[in-house]
mmCIF file of C-alpha atoms and ligand atoms in Angstrom:
data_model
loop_
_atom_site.group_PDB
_atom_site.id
_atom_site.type_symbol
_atom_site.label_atom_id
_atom_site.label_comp_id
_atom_site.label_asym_id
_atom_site.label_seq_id
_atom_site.Cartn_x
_atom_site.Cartn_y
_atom_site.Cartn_z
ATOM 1 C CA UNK A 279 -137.298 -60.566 74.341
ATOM 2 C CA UNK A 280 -133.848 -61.445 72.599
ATOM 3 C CA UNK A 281 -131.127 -60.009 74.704
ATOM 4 C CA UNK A 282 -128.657 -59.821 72.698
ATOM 5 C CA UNK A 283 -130.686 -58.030 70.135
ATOM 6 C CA UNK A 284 -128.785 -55.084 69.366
ATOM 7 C CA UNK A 285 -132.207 -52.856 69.853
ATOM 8 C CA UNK A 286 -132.473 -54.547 73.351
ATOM 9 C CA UNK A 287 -128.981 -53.293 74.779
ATOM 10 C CA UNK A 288 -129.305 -49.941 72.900
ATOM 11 C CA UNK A 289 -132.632 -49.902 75.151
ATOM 12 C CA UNK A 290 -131.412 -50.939 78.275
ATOM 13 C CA UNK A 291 -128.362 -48.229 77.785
ATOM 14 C CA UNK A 292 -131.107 -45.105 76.764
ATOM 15 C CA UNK A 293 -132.998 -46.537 80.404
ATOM 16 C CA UNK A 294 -129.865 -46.142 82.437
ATOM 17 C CA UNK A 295 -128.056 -42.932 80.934
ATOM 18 C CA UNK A 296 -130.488 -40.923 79.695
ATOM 19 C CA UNK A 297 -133.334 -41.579 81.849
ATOM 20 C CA UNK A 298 -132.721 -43.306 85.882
ATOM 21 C CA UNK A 299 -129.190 -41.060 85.593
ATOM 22 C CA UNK A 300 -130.989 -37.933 84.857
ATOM 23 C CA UNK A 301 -133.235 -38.935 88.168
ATOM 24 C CA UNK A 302 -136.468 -40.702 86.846
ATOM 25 C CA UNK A 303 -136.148 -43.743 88.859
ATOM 26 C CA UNK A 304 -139.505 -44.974 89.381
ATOM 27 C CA UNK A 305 -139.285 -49.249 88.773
ATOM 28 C CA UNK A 306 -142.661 -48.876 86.463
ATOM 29 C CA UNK A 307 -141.992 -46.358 84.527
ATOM 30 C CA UNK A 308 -138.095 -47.871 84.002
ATOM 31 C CA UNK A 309 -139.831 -51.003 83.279
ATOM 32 C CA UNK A 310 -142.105 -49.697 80.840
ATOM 33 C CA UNK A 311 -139.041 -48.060 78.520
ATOM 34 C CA UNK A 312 -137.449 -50.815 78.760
ATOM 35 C CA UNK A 313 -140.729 -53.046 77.014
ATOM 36 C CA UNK A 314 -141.564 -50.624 74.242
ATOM 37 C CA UNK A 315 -139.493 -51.049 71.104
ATOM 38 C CA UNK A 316 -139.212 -47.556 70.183
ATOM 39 C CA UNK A 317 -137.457 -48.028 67.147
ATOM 40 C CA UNK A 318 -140.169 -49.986 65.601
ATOM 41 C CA UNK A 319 -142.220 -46.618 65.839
ATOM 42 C CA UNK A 320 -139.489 -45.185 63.236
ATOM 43 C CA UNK A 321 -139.826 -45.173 59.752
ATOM 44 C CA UNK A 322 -137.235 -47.453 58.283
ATOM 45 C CA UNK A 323 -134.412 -45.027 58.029
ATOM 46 C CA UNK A 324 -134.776 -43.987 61.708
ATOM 47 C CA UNK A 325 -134.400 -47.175 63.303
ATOM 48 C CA UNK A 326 -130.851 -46.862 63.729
ATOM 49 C CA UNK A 327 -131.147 -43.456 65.621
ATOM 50 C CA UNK A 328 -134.082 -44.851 67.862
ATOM 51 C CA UNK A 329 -132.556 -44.701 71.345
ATOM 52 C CA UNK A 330 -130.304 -41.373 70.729
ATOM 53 C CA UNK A 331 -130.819 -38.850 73.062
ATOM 54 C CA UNK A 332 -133.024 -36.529 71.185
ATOM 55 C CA UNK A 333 -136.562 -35.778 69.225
ATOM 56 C CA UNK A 334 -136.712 -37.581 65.501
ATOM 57 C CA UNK A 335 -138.553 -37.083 62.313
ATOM 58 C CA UNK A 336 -141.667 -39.171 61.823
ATOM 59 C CA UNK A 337 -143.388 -37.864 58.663
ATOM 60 C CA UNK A 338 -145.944 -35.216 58.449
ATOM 61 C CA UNK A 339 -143.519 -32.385 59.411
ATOM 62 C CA UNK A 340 -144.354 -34.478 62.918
ATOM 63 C CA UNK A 341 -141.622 -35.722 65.944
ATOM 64 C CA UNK A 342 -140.956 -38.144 68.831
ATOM 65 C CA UNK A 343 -140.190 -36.669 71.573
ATOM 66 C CA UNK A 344 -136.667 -37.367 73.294
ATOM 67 C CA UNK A 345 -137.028 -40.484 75.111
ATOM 68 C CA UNK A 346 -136.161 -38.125 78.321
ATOM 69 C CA UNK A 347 -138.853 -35.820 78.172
ATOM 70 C CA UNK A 348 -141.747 -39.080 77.285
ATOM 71 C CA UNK A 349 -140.688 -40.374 80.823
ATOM 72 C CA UNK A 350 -140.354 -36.698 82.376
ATOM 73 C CA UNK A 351 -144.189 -36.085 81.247
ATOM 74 C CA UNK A 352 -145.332 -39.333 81.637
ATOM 75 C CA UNK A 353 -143.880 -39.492 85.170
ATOM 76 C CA UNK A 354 -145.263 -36.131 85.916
ATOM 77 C CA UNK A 355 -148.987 -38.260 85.915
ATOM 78 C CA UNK A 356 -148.011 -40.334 88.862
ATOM 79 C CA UNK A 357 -149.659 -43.814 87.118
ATOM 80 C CA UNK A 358 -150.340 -46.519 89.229
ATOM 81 C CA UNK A 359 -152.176 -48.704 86.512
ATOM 82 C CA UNK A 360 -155.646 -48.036 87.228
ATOM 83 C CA UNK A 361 -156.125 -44.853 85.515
ATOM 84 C CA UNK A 362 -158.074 -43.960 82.406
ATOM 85 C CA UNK A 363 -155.715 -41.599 80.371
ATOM 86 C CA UNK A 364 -155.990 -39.237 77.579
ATOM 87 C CA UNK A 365 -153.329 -38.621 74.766
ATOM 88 C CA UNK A 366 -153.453 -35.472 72.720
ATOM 89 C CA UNK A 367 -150.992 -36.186 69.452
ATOM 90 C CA UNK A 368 -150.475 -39.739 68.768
ATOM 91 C CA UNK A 369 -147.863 -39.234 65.910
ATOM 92 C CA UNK A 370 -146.457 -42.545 66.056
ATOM 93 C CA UNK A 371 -147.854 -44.038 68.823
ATOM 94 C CA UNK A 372 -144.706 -44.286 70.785
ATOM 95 C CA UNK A 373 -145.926 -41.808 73.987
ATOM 96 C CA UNK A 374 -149.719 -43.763 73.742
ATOM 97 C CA UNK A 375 -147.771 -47.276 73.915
ATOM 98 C CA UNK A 376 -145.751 -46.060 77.300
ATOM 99 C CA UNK A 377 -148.917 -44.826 78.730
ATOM 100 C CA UNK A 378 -150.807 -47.948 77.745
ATOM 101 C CA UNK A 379 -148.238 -49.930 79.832
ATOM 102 C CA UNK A 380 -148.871 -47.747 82.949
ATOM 103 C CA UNK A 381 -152.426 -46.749 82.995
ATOM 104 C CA UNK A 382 -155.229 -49.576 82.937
ATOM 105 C CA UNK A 383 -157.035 -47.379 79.399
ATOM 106 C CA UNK A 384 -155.282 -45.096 77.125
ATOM 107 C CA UNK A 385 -157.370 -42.730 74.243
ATOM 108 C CA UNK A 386 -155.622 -41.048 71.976
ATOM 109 C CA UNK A 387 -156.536 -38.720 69.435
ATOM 110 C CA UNK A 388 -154.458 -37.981 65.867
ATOM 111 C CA UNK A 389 -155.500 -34.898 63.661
ATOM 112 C CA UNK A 390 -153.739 -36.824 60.376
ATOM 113 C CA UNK A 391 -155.500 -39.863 59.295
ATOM 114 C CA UNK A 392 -152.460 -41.681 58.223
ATOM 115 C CA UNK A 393 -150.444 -41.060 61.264
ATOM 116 C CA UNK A 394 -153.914 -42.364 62.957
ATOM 117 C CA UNK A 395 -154.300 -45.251 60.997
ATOM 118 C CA UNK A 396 -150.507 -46.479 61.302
ATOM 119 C CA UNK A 397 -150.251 -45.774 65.140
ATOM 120 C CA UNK A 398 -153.387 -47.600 65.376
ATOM 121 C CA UNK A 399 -152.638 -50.479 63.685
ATOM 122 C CA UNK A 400 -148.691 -50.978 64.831
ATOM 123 C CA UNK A 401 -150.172 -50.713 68.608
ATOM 124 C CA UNK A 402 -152.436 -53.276 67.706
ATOM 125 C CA UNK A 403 -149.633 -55.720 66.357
ATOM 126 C CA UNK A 404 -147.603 -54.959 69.868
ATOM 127 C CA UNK A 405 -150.558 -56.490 71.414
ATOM 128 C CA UNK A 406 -151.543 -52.724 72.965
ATOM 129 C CA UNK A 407 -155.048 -53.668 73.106
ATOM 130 C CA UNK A 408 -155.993 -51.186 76.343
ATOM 131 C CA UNK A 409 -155.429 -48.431 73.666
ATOM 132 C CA UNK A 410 -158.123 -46.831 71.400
ATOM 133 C CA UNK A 411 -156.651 -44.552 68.596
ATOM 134 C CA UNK A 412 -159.212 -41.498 67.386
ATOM 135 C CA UNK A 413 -159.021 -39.125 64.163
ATOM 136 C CA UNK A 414 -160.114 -35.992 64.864
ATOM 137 C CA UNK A 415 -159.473 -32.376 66.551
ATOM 138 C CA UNK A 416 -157.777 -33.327 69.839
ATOM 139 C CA UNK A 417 -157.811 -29.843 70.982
ATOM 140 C CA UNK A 418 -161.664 -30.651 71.761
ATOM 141 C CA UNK A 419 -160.806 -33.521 73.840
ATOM 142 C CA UNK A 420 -162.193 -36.764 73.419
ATOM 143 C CA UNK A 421 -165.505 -36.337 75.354
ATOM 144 C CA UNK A 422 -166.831 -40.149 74.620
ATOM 145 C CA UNK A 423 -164.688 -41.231 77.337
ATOM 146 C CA UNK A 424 -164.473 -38.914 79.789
ATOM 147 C CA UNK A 425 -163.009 -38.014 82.685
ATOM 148 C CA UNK A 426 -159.299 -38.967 82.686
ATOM 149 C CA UNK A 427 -157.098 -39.245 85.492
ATOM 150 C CA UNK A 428 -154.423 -38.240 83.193
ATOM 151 C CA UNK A 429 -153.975 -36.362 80.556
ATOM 152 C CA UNK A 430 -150.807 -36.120 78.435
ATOM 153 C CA UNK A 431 -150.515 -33.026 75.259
ATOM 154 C CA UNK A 432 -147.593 -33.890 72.794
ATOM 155 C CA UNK A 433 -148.334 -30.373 70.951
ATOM 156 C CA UNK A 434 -148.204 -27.212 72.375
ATOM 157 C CA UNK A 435 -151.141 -24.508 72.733
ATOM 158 C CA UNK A 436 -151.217 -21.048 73.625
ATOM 159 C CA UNK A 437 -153.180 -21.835 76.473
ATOM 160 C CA UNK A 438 -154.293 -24.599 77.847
ATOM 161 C CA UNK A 439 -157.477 -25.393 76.040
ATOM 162 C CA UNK A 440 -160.495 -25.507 78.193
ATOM 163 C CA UNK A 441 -162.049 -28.734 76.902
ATOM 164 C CA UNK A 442 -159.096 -30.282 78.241
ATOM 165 C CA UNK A 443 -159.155 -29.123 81.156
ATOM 166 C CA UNK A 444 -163.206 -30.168 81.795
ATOM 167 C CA UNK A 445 -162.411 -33.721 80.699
ATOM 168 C CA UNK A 446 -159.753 -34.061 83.906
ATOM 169 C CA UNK A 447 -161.307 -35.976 86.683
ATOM 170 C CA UNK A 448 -161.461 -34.641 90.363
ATOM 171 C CA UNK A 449 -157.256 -35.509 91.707
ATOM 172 C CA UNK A 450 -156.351 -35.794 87.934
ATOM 173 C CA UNK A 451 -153.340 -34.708 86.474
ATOM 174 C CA UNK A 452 -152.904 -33.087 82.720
ATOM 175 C CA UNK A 453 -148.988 -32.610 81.174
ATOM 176 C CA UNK A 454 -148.943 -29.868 78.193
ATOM 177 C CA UNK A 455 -146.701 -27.567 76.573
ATOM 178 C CA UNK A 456 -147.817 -24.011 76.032
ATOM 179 C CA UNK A 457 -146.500 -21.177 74.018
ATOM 180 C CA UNK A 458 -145.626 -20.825 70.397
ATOM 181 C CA UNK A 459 -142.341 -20.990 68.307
ATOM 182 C CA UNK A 460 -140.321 -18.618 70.439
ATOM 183 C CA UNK A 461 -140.375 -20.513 73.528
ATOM 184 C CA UNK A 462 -142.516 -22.735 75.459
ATOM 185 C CA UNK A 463 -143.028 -24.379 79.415
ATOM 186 C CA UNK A 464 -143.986 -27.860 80.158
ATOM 187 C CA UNK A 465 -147.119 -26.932 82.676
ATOM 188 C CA UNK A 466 -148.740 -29.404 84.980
ATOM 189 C CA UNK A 467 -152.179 -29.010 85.865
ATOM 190 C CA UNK A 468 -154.084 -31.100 88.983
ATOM 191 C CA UNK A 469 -157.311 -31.007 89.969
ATOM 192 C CA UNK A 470 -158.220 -31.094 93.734
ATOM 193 C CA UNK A 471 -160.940 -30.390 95.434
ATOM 194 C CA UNK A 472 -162.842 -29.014 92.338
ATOM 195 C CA UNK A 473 -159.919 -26.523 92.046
ATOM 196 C CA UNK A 474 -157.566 -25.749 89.115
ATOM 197 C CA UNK A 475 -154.213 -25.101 89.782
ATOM 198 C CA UNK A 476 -150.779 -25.213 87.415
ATOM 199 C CA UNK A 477 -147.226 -25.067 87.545
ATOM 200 C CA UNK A 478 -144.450 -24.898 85.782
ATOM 201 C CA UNK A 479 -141.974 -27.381 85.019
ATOM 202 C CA UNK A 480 -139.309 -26.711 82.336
ATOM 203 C CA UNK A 481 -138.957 -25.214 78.695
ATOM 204 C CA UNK A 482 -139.267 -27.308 75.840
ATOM 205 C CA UNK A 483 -139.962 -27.465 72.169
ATOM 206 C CA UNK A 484 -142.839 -28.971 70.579
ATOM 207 C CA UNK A 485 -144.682 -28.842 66.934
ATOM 208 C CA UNK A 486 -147.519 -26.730 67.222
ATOM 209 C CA UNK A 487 -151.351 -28.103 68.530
ATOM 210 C CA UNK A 488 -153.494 -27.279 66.058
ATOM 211 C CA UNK A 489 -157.385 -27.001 65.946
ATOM 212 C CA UNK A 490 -160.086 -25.339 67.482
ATOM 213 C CA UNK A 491 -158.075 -24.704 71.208
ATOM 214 C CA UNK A 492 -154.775 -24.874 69.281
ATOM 215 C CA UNK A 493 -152.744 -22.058 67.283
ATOM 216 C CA UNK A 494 -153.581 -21.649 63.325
ATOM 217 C CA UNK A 495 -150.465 -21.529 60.699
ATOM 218 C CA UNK A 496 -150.953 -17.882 61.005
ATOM 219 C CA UNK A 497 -150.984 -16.814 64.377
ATOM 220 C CA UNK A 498 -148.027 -19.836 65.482
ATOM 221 C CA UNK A 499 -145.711 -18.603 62.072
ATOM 222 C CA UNK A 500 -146.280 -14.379 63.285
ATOM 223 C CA UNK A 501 -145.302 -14.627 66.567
ATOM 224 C CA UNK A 502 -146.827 -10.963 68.170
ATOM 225 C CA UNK A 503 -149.338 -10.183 65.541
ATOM 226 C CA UNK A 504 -152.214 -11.937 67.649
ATOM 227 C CA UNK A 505 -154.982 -10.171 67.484
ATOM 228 C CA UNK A 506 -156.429 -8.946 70.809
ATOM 229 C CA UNK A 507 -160.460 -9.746 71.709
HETATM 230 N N1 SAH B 119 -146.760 -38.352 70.914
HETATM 231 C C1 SAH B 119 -146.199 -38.603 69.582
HETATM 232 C C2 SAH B 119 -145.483 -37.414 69.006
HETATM 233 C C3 SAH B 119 -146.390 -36.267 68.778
HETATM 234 S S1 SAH B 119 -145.919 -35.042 67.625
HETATM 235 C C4 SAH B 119 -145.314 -39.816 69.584
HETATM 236 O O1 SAH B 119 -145.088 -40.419 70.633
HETATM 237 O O2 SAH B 119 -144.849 -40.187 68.502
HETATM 238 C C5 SAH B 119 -147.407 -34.089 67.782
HETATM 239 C C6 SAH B 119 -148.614 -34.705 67.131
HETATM 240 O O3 SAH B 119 -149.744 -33.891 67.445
HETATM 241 C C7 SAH B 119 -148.536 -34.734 65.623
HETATM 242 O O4 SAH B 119 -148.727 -36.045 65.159
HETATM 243 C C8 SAH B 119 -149.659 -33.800 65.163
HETATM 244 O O5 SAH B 119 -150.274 -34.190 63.954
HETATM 245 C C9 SAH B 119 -150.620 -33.907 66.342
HETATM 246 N N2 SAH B 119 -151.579 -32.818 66.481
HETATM 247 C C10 SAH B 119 -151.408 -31.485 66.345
HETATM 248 N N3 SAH B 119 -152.562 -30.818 66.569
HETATM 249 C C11 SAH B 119 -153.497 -31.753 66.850
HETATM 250 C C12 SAH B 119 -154.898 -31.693 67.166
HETATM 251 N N4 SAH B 119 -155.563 -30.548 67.246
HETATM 252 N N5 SAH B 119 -155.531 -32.869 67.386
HETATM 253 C C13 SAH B 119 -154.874 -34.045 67.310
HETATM 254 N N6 SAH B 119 -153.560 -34.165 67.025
HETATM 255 C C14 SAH B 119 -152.885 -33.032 66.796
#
């Protein structure tokens, strides 16, 4: 790594202000920030705005999260680098790269093929080879590989969809928003014992989850015209 790469020390500075300052201090998940280049999962005319302190376009009407809440949900799954996870959302690969540094397999599903197919391909060139990339309706999981120790939701459901919620492993932990445009809360959901249980962590804003388990442009655009069955 260059150090004096101008990337580099914007890197090192998002690590300590926005991140360890804010209370994340856990050495792995510092040290994982601090390897992925973030701003190589811009477009071009990102790159410069890689390591501010909030959510940027990446195409597809799609964002990055702010690099505070990818540690806040990725800390929230306690990794210890054996784990199997799941990623719903890959968008640019970005969240699936900091798992992949933390966990010992990472699966992540994309519902847009190009988003897929450039994710997939830029992990590969970072040498992220623990890290499968899947097109297709994450809502429904990824079944194949099944159960996860952790799973992580970049897109936010009404509910938390049920599939999901099957494919986490006895003492596994799942990270999701839930709610629609108005407003939304960052539950985490463990499994012990055979027994479901959330809570709830803090409000964000994500882009909608789409899908079978996820909202259609219709319901997420008319907030309160849901129809009841
Ligand atoms: N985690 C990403 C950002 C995710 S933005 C990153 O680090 O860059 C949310 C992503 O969820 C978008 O790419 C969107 O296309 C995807 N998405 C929405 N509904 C989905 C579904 N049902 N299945 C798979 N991906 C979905």
């Amino acid at each position: 790594m260059e150090e004096n790469d101008p990337f580099t020390i914007a890197r090192v500075k998002m690590v300590n202000e926005q991140i360890a300052r804010r209370g994340l201090r856990n050495p792995r998940l510092l040290t994982a920030l601090q390897r992925v280049p973030r701003h190589l999962f811009m477009p071009l005319t990102m790159r410069e705005y890689a390591y501010e302190d909030r959510p940027l376009p990446i195409g597809n009407g799609q964002t990055i999260s702010q690099p505070y809440i990818v540690a806040l949900m990725t800390s929230l799954l306690w990794l210890e680098g054996d784990e199997n996870v799941l990623e719903i959302g890959t968008g640019s690969g970005y969240q699936a790269a900091v798992l992949a540094e933390m966990a010992r397999t990472v699966h992540s599903v994309e519902r847009f093929e190009d988003l897929a197919d450039s994710a997939r391909a830029r992990l590969v060139r970072l040498g992220y080879y623990n890290t499968q990339v899947h097109c297709a309706d994450g809502s429904l999981g990824w079944p194949e590989a099944a159960p996860y120790d952790g799973i992580l939701v970049t897109a936010a459901a009404a509910a938390a969809p049920k599939p999901l919620l099957e494919q986490l492993a006895e003492g596994g932990r799942m990270v999701l928003p839930v709610g629609g445009i108005q407003g939304q809360m960052l539950q985490l959901w463990t499994r012990e014992g055979g027994k479901l249980e959330y809570e709830e962590v803090l409000p964000v804003s994500f882009v909608p989850l789409r899908g079978k388990y996820g909202w259609s442009q219709e319901e997420w655009e008319n907030p309160g015209s849901t129809v009841e069955g």
